[in-house]
Tab-separated table of C-alpha atoms in Angstrom:
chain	number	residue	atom	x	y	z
A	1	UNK	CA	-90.108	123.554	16.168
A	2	UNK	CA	-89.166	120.528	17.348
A	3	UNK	CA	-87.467	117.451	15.663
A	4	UNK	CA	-89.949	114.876	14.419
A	5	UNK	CA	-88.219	112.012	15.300
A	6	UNK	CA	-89.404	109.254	17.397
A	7	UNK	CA	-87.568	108.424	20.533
A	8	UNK	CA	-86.231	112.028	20.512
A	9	UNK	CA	-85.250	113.561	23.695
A	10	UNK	CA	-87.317	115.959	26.507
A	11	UNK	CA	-85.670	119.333	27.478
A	12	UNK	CA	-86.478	117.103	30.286
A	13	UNK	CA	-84.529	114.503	29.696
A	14	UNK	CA	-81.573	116.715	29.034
A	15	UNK	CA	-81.619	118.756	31.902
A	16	UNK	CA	-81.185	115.136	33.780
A	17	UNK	CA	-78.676	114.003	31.782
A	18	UNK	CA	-76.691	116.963	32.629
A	19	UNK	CA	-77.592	117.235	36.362
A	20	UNK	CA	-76.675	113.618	36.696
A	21	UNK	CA	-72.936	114.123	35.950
A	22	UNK	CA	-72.388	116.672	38.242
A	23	UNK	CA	-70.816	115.801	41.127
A	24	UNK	CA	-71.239	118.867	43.575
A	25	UNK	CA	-68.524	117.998	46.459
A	26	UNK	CA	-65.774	116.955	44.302
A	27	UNK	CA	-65.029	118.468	41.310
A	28	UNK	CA	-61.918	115.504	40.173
A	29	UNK	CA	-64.171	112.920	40.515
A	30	UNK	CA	-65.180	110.364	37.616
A	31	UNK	CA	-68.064	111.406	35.495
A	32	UNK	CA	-70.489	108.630	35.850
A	33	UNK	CA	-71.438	107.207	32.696
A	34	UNK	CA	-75.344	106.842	32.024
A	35	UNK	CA	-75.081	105.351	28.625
A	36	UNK	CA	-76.512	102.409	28.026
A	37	UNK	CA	-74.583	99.618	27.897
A	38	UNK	CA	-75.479	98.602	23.609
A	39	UNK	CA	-74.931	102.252	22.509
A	40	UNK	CA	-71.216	102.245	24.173
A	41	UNK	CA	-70.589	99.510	22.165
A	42	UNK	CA	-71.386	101.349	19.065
A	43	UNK	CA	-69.436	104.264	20.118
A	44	UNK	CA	-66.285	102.002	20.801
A	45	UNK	CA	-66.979	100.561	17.255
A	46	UNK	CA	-67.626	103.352	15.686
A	47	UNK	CA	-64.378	105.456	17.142
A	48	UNK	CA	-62.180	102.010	15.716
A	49	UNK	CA	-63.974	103.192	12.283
A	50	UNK	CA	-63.388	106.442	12.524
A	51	UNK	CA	-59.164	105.826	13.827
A	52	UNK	CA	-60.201	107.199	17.025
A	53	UNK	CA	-58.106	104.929	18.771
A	54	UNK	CA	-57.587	106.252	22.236
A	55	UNK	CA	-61.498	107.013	22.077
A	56	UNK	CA	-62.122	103.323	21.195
A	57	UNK	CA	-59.680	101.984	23.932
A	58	UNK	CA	-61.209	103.961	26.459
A	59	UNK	CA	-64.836	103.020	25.782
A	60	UNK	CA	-63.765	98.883	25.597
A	61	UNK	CA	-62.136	99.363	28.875
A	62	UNK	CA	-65.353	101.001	30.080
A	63	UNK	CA	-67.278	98.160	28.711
A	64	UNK	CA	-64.650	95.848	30.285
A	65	UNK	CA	-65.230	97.490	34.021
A	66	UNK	CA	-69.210	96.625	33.854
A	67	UNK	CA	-69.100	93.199	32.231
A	68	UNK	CA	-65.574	91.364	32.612
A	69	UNK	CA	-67.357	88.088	31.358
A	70	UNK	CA	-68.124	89.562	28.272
A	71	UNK	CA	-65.905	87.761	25.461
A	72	UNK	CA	-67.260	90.242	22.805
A	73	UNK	CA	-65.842	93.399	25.052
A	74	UNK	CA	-61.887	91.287	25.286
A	75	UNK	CA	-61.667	90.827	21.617
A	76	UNK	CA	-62.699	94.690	20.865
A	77	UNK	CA	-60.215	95.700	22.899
A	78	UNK	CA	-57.513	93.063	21.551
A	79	UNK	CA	-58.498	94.573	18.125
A	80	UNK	CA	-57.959	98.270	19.264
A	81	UNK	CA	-54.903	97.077	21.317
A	82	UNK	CA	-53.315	94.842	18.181
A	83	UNK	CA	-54.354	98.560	15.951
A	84	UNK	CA	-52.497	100.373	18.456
A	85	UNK	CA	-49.253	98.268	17.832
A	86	UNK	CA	-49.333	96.622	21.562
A	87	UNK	CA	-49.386	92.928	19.735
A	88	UNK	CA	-49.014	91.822	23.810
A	89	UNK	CA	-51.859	93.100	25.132
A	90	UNK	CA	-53.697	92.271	22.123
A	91	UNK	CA	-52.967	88.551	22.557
A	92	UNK	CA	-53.573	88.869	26.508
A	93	UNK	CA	-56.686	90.189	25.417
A	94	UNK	CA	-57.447	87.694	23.303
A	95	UNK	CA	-56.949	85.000	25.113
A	96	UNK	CA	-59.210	86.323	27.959
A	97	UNK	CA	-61.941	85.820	24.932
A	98	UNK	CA	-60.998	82.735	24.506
A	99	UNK	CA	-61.055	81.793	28.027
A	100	UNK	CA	-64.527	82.941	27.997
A	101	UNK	CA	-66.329	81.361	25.328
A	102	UNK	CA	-64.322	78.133	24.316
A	103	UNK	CA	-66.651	77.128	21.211
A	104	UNK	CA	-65.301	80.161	19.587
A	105	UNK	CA	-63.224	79.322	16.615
A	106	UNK	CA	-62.747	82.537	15.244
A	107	UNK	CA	-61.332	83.818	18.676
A	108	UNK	CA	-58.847	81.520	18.654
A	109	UNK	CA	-58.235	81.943	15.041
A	110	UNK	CA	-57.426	85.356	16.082
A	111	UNK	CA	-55.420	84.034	18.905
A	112	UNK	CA	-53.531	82.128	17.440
A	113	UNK	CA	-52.018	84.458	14.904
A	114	UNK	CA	-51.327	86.895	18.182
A	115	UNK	CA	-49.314	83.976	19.808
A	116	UNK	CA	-47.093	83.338	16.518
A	117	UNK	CA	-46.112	87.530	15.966
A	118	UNK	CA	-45.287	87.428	19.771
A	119	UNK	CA	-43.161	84.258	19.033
A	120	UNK	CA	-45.280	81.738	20.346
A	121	UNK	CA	-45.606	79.731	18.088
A	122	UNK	CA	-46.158	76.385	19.927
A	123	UNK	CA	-49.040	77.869	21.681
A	124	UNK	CA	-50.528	79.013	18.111
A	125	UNK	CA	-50.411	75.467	17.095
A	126	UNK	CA	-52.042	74.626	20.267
A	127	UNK	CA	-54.808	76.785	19.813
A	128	UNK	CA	-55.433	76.286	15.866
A	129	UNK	CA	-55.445	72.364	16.679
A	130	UNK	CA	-58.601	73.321	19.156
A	131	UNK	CA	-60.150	75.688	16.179
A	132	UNK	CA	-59.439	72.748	13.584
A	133	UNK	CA	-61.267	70.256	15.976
A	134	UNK	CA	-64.785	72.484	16.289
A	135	UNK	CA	-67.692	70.518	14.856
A	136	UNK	CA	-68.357	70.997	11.365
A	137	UNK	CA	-72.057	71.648	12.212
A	138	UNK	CA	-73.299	74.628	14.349
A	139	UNK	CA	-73.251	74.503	17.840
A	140	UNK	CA	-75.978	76.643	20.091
A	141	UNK	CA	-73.312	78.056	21.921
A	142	UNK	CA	-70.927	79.579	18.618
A	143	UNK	CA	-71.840	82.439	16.364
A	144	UNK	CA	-72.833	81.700	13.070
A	145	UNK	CA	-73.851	78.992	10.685
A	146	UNK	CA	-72.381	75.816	9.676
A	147	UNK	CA	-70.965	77.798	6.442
A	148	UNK	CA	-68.905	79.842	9.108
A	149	UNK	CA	-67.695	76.928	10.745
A	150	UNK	CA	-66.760	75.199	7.928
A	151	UNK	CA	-64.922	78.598	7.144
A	152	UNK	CA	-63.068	79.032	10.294
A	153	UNK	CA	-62.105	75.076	10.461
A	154	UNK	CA	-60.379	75.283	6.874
A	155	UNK	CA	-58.935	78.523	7.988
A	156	UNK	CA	-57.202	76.984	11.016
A	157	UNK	CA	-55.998	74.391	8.793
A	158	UNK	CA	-54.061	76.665	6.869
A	159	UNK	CA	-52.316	78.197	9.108
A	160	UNK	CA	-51.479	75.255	11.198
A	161	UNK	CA	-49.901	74.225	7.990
A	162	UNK	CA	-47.430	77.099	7.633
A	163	UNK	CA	-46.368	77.070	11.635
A	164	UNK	CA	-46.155	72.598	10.447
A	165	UNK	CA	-43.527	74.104	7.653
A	166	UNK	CA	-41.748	76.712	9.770
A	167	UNK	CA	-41.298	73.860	12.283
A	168	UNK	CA	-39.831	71.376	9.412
A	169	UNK	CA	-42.746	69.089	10.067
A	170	UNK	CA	-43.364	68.221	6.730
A	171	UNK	CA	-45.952	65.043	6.849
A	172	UNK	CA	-48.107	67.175	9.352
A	173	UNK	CA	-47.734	70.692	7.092
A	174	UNK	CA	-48.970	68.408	3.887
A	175	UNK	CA	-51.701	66.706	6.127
A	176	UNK	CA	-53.226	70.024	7.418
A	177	UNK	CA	-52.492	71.902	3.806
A	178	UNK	CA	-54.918	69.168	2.455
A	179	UNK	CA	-57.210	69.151	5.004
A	180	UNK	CA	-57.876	72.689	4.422
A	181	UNK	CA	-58.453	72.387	0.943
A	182	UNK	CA	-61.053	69.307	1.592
A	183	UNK	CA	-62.837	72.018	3.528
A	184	UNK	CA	-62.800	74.830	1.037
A	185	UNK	CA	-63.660	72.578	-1.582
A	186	UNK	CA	-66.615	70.911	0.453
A	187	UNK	CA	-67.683	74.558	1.437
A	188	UNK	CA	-67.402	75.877	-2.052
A	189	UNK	CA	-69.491	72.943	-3.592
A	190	UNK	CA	-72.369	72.966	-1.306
A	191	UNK	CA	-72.568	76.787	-0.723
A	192	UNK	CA	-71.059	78.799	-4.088
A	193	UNK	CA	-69.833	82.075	-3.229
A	194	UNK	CA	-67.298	84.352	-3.882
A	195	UNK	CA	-64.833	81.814	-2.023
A	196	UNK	CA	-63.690	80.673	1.217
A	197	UNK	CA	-59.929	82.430	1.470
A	198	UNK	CA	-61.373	85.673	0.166
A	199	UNK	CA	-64.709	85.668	3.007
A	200	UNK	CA	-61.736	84.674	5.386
A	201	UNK	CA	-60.039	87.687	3.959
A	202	UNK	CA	-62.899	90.221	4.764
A	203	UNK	CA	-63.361	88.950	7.911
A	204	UNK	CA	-60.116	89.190	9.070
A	205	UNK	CA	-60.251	93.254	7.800
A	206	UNK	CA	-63.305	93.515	9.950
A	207	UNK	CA	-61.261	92.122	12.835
A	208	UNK	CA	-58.780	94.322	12.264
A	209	UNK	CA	-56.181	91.989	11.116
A	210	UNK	CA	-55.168	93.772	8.111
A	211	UNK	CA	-51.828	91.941	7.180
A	212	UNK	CA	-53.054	88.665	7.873
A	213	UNK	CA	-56.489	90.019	5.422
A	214	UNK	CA	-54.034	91.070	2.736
A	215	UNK	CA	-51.744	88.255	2.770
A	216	UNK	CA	-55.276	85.918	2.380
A	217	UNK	CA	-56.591	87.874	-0.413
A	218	UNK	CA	-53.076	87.464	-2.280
A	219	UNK	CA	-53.603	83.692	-1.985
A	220	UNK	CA	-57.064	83.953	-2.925
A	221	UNK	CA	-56.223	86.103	-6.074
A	222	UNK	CA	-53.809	83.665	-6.905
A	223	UNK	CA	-55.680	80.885	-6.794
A	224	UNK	CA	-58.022	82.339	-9.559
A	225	UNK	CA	-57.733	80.996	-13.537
A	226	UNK	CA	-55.788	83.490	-15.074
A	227	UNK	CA	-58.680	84.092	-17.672
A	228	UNK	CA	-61.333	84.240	-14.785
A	229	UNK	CA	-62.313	88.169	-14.130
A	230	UNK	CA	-61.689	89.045	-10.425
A	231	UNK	CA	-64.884	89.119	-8.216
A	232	UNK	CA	-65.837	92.762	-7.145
A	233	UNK	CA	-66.003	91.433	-3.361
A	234	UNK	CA	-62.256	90.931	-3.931
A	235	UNK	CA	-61.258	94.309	-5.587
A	236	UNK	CA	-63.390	95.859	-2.991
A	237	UNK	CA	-61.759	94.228	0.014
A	238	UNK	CA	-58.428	95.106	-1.759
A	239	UNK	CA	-59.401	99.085	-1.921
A	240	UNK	CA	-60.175	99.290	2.057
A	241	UNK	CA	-56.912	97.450	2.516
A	242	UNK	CA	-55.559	100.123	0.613
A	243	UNK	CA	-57.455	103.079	2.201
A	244	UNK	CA	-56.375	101.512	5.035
A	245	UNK	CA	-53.015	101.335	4.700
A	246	UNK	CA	-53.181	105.110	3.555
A	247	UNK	CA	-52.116	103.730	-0.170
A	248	UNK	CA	-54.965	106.370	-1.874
A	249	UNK	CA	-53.417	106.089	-5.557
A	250	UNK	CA	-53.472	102.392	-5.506
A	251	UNK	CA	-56.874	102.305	-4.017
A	252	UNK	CA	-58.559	104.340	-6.576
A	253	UNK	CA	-56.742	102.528	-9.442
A	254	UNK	CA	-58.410	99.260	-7.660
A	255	UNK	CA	-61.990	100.269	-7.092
A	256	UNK	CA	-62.088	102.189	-10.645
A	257	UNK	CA	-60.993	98.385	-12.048
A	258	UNK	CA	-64.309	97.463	-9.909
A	259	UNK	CA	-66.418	100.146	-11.555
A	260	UNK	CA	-65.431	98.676	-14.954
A	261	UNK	CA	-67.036	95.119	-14.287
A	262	UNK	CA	-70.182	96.560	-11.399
A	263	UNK	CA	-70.608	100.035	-11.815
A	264	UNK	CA	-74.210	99.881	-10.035
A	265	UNK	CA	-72.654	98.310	-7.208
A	266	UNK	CA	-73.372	100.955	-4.507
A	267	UNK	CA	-69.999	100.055	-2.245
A	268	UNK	CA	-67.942	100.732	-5.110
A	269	UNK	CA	-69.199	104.805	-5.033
A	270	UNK	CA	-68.844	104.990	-1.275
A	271	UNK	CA	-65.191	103.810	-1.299
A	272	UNK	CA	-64.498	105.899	-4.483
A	273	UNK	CA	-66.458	108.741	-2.391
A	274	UNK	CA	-64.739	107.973	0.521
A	275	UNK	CA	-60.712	108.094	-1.337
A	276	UNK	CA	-62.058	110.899	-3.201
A	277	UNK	CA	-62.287	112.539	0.711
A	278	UNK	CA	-59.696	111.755	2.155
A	279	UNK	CA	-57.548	113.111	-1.102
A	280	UNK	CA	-59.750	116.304	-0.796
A	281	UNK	CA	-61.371	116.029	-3.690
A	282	UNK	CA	-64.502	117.189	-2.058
A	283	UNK	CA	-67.322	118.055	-5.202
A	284	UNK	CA	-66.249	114.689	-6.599
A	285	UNK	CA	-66.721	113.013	-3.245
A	286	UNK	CA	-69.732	114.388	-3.148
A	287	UNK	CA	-71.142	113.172	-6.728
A	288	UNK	CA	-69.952	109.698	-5.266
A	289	UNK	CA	-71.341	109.656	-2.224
A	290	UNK	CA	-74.806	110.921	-3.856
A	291	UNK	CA	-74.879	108.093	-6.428
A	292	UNK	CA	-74.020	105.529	-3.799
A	293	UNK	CA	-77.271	106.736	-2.207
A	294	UNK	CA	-79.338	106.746	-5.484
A	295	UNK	CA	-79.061	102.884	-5.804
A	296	UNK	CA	-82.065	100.567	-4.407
A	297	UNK	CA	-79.650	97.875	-3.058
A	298	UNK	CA	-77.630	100.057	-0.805
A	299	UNK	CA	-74.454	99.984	0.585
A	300	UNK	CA	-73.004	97.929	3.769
A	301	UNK	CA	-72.670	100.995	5.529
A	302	UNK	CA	-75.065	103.937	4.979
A	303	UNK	CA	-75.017	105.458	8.006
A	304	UNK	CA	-71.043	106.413	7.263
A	305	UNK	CA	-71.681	107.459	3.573
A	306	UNK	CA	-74.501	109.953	5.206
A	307	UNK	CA	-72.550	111.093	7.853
A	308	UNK	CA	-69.310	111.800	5.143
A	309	UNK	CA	-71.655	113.607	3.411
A	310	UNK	CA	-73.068	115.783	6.213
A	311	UNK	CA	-69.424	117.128	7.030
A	312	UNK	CA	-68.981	117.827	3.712
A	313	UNK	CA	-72.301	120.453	3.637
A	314	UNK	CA	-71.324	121.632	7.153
A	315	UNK	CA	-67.777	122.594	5.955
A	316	UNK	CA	-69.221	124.463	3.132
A	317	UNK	CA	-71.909	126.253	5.581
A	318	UNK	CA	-74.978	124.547	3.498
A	319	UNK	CA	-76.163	123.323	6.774
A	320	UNK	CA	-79.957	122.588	5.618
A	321	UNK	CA	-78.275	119.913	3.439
A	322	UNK	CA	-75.791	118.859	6.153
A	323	UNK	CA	-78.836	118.520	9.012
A	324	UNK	CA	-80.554	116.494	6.266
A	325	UNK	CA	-77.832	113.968	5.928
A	326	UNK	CA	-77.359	113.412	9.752
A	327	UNK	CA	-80.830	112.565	10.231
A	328	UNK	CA	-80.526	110.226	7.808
A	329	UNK	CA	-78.085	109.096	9.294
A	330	UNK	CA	-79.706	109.133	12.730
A	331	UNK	CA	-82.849	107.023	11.066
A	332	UNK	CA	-80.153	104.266	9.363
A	333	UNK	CA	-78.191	104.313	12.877
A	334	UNK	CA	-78.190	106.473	15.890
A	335	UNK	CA	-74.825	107.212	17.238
A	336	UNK	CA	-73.625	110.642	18.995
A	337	UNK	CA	-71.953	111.490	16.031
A	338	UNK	CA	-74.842	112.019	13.644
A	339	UNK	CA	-77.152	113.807	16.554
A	340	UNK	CA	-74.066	115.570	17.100
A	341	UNK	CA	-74.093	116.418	13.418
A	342	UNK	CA	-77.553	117.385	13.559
A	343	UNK	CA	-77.222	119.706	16.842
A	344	UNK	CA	-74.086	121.824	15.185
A	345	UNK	CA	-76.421	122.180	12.118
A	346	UNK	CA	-79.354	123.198	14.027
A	347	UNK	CA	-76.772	125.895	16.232
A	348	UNK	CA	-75.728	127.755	12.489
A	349	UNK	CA	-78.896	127.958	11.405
A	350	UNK	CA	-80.231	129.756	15.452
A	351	UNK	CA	-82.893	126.459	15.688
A	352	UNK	CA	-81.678	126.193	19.189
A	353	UNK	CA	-84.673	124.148	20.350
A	354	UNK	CA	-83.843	121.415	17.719
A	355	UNK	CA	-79.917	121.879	19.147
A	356	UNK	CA	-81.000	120.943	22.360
A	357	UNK	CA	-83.184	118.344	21.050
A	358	UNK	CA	-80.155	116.849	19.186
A	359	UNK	CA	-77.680	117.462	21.562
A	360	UNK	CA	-79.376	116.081	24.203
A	361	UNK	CA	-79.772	112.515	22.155
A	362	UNK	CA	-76.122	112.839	21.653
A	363	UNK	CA	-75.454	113.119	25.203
A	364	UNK	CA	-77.895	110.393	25.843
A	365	UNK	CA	-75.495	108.058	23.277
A	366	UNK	CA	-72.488	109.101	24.495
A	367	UNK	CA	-71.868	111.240	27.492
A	368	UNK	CA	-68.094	111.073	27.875
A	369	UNK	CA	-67.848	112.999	24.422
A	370	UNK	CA	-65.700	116.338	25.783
A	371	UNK	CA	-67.114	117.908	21.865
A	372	UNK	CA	-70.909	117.033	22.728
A	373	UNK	CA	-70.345	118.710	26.359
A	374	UNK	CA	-68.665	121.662	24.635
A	375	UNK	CA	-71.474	122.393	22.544
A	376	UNK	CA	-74.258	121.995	24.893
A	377	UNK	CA	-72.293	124.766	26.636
A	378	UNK	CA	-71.783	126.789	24.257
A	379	UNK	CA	-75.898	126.426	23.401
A	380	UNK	CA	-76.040	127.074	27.372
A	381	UNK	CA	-74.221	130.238	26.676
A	382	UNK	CA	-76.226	131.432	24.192
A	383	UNK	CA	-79.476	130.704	25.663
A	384	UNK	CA	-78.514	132.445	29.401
A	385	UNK	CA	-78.729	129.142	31.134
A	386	UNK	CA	-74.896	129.982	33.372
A	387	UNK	CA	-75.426	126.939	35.911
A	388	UNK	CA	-75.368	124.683	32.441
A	389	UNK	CA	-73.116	126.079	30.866
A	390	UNK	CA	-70.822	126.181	33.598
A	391	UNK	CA	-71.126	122.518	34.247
A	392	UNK	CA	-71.268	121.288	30.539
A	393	UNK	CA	-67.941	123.603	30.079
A	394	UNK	CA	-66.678	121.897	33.416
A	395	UNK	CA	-67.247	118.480	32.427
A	396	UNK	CA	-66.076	119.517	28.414
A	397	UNK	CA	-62.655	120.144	30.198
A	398	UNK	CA	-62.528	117.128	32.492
A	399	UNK	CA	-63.006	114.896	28.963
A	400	UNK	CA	-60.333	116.377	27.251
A	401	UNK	CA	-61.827	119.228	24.940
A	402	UNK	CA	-59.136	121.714	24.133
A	403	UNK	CA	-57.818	124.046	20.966
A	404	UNK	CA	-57.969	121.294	18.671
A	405	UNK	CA	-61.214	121.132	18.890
A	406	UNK	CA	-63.229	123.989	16.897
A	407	UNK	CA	-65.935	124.471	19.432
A	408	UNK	CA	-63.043	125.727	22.224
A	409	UNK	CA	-62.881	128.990	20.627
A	410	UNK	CA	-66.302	129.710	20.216
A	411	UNK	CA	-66.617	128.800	23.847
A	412	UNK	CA	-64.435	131.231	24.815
A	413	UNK	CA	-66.034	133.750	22.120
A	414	UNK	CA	-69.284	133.356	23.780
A	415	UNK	CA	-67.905	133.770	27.612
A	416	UNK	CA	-66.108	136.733	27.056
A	417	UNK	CA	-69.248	138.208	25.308
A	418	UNK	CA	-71.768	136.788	28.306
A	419	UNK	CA	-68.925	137.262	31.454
A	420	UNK	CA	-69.896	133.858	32.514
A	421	UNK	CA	-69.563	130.007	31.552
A	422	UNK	CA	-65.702	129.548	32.820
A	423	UNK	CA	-66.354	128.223	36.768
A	424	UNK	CA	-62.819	128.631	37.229
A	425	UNK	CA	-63.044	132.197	37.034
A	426	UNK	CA	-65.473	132.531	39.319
């Protein structure tokens, strides 16, 4: 039976997908990439989640090659580049973005804190005093609302203020300080929130700026009446700094404080979940991750809690459960990873129809993936298909797929037991 999913793909479709790589003459030559231009995106985003790095700068660079003009496609590889360590290319990077789309604030923002850990700091100022000058009020041609302007302004204020008091230049560092705080305080008393420095804060996480994040949310937190409880937005943005920073104690000590004061807040049990995971603490994980999913509000990001809790089922072989949990996954967002999910599944439990289906969507979202490639072949293998599963193994190899990844070895299992799938032994 097949999967009941709309949008699913043909045998068809597959068998096209496949074909469409091979390149009969010339077996070094590039694997053309079929993937639409919006799901490469997600798959460059989704390997920065994941700390797929080399995956993520790969994918922006093949983003890069079809659309150069793209600012969006610079700044994701600046962020991979600046998570990398190579603050130079990062900045280079940046700057293209810049270049690009001038009514960006937050790209210069970003810039700008580039230029000063490169020791630029002259050419920081120059580019906050161009973020400090955007109109207050939103502009057609700049993303977001006047809240996020206001935001980004006050934001470049501040930090023009420190390079102002590295520089000695004290009437300009007091003149920018208090600028900044105009803003915040105009921003905070039209539109209450959680608070300016701390939505700065999470936005510079997202970005990928996570010392810059952390160094706002101490000012934030410090700014704070001593007898005023600390927002949950701020303890939570402190526990993925934490997770991030691979500081696991600390970040369970953090979001437990949040449980205390919101313990219906579904984030709070997918980053407990997700600590709980990574410290192998898999049946508590689990509970998490199940009670993050039993809220009405849900969490940010559902798709990852799903797809967390689909590996855990697969490692323990309850694969019904697992499949369940990537096609939830696939309904909150399709990436290769969940269909990929869903395909393994489907393989353990001999639905090899519903592989194919599943596999062949992955493929579809992601064909330079050397694990999707390797287990199309080994479904070719087990389904007799040897001009497949000779070219899915061929093109598994050309990505990179090797002993680290667990499908190699049942590859080879499955050739030795068939005597074909390896074209090089032909």
């Amino acid at each position: 039976m097949r999967l009941a999913y709309p949008g699913h793909a043909s045998l068809e479709q597959m068998h096209v997908a496949i074909n469409e790589q091979v390149v009969k003459q010339n077996d070094d030559a590039p694997i053309k990439d079929v993937v639409a231009v919006e799901e490469l995106a997600k798959v460059a985003l989704l390997a920065e989640k994941t700390g797929s790095l080399s995956r993520a700068e790969a994918t922006w660079l093949e983003l890069l090659s079809r659309d150069e003009a793209n600012s969006d496609n610079w700044a994701g590889y600046g962020r991979v580049m600046y998570s990398k360590g190579d603050t130079g290319r990062a900045y280079e990077a940046f700057k293209q973005a810049v270049s690009l789309e001038h009514s960006e604030p937050w790209y210069m923002i970003l810039a700008s804190i580039l230029a000063r850990e490169e020791g630029h700091p002259n050419e920081a100022k120059l580019i906050l005093q161009r973020a400090a000058a955007n109109p207050e009020y939103n502009d057609q041609s700049t993303k977001g609302g006047k809240e996020s302007r206001l935001m980004e302004r006050a934001l470049a204020n501040i930090f023009l203020s420190e390079i102002h008091e590295e520089q000695l230049e004290n009437r300009l560092s007091e003149f920018t300080k208090l600028e900044g705080k105009r803003l915040i305080k105009l921003l905070n008393s039209t539109h209450p929130g959680e608070g300016v420095l701390l939505e700065a804060a999470e936005k510079l996480f997202d970005s990928g700026f996570t010392e810059v994040s952390d160094n706002l949310l101490a000012k934030y937190l410090s700014s704070l009446d001593s007898e005023e409880p600390i927002p949950t937005a701020a303890l939570l943005l402190r526990t993925r700094l934490m997770i991030k920073l691979g500081k696991w104690d600390v970040a369970m000590e953090t979001v437990l404080l949040a449980a205390e004061s919101d313990h219906k807040n579904a984030d709070v049990w997918a980053l407990k979940g997700e600590i709980q995971n990574l410290q192998g603490d898999v049946d508590d994980a689990e509970e998490s991750f199940i009670r993050c999913l039993s809220y009405a509000t849900p969490c940010k990001d559902q798709a990852f809690v799903c797809l967390q809790l689909g590996d855990i089922f697969s490692k323990q072989e309850k694969f019904e459960e697992a499949r369940n949990y990537y096609l939830h996954a696939c309904r909150l967002s399709p990436t290769a990873i969940s269909w990929l999910g869903v395909g393994i599944c489907s393989l353990r439990m001999n639905r090899l129809l519903e592989a194919e289906d599943a596999l062949a969507e992955a493929n579809l979202l992601d064909s330079k993936s050397p694990e999707v490639w390797g287990y199309l072949s080994a479904l070719c293998l087990r389904t007799h298909r040897k001009v497949e599963a000779e070219q899915s193994y061929k093109y598994s190899m050309k990505l990179g797929l090797d002993k680290s990844y667990p499908v190699f070895q049942e590859i080879k299992t499955l050739q030795a037991k068939h005597g074909f799938g390896d074209p090089s032994l032909c």
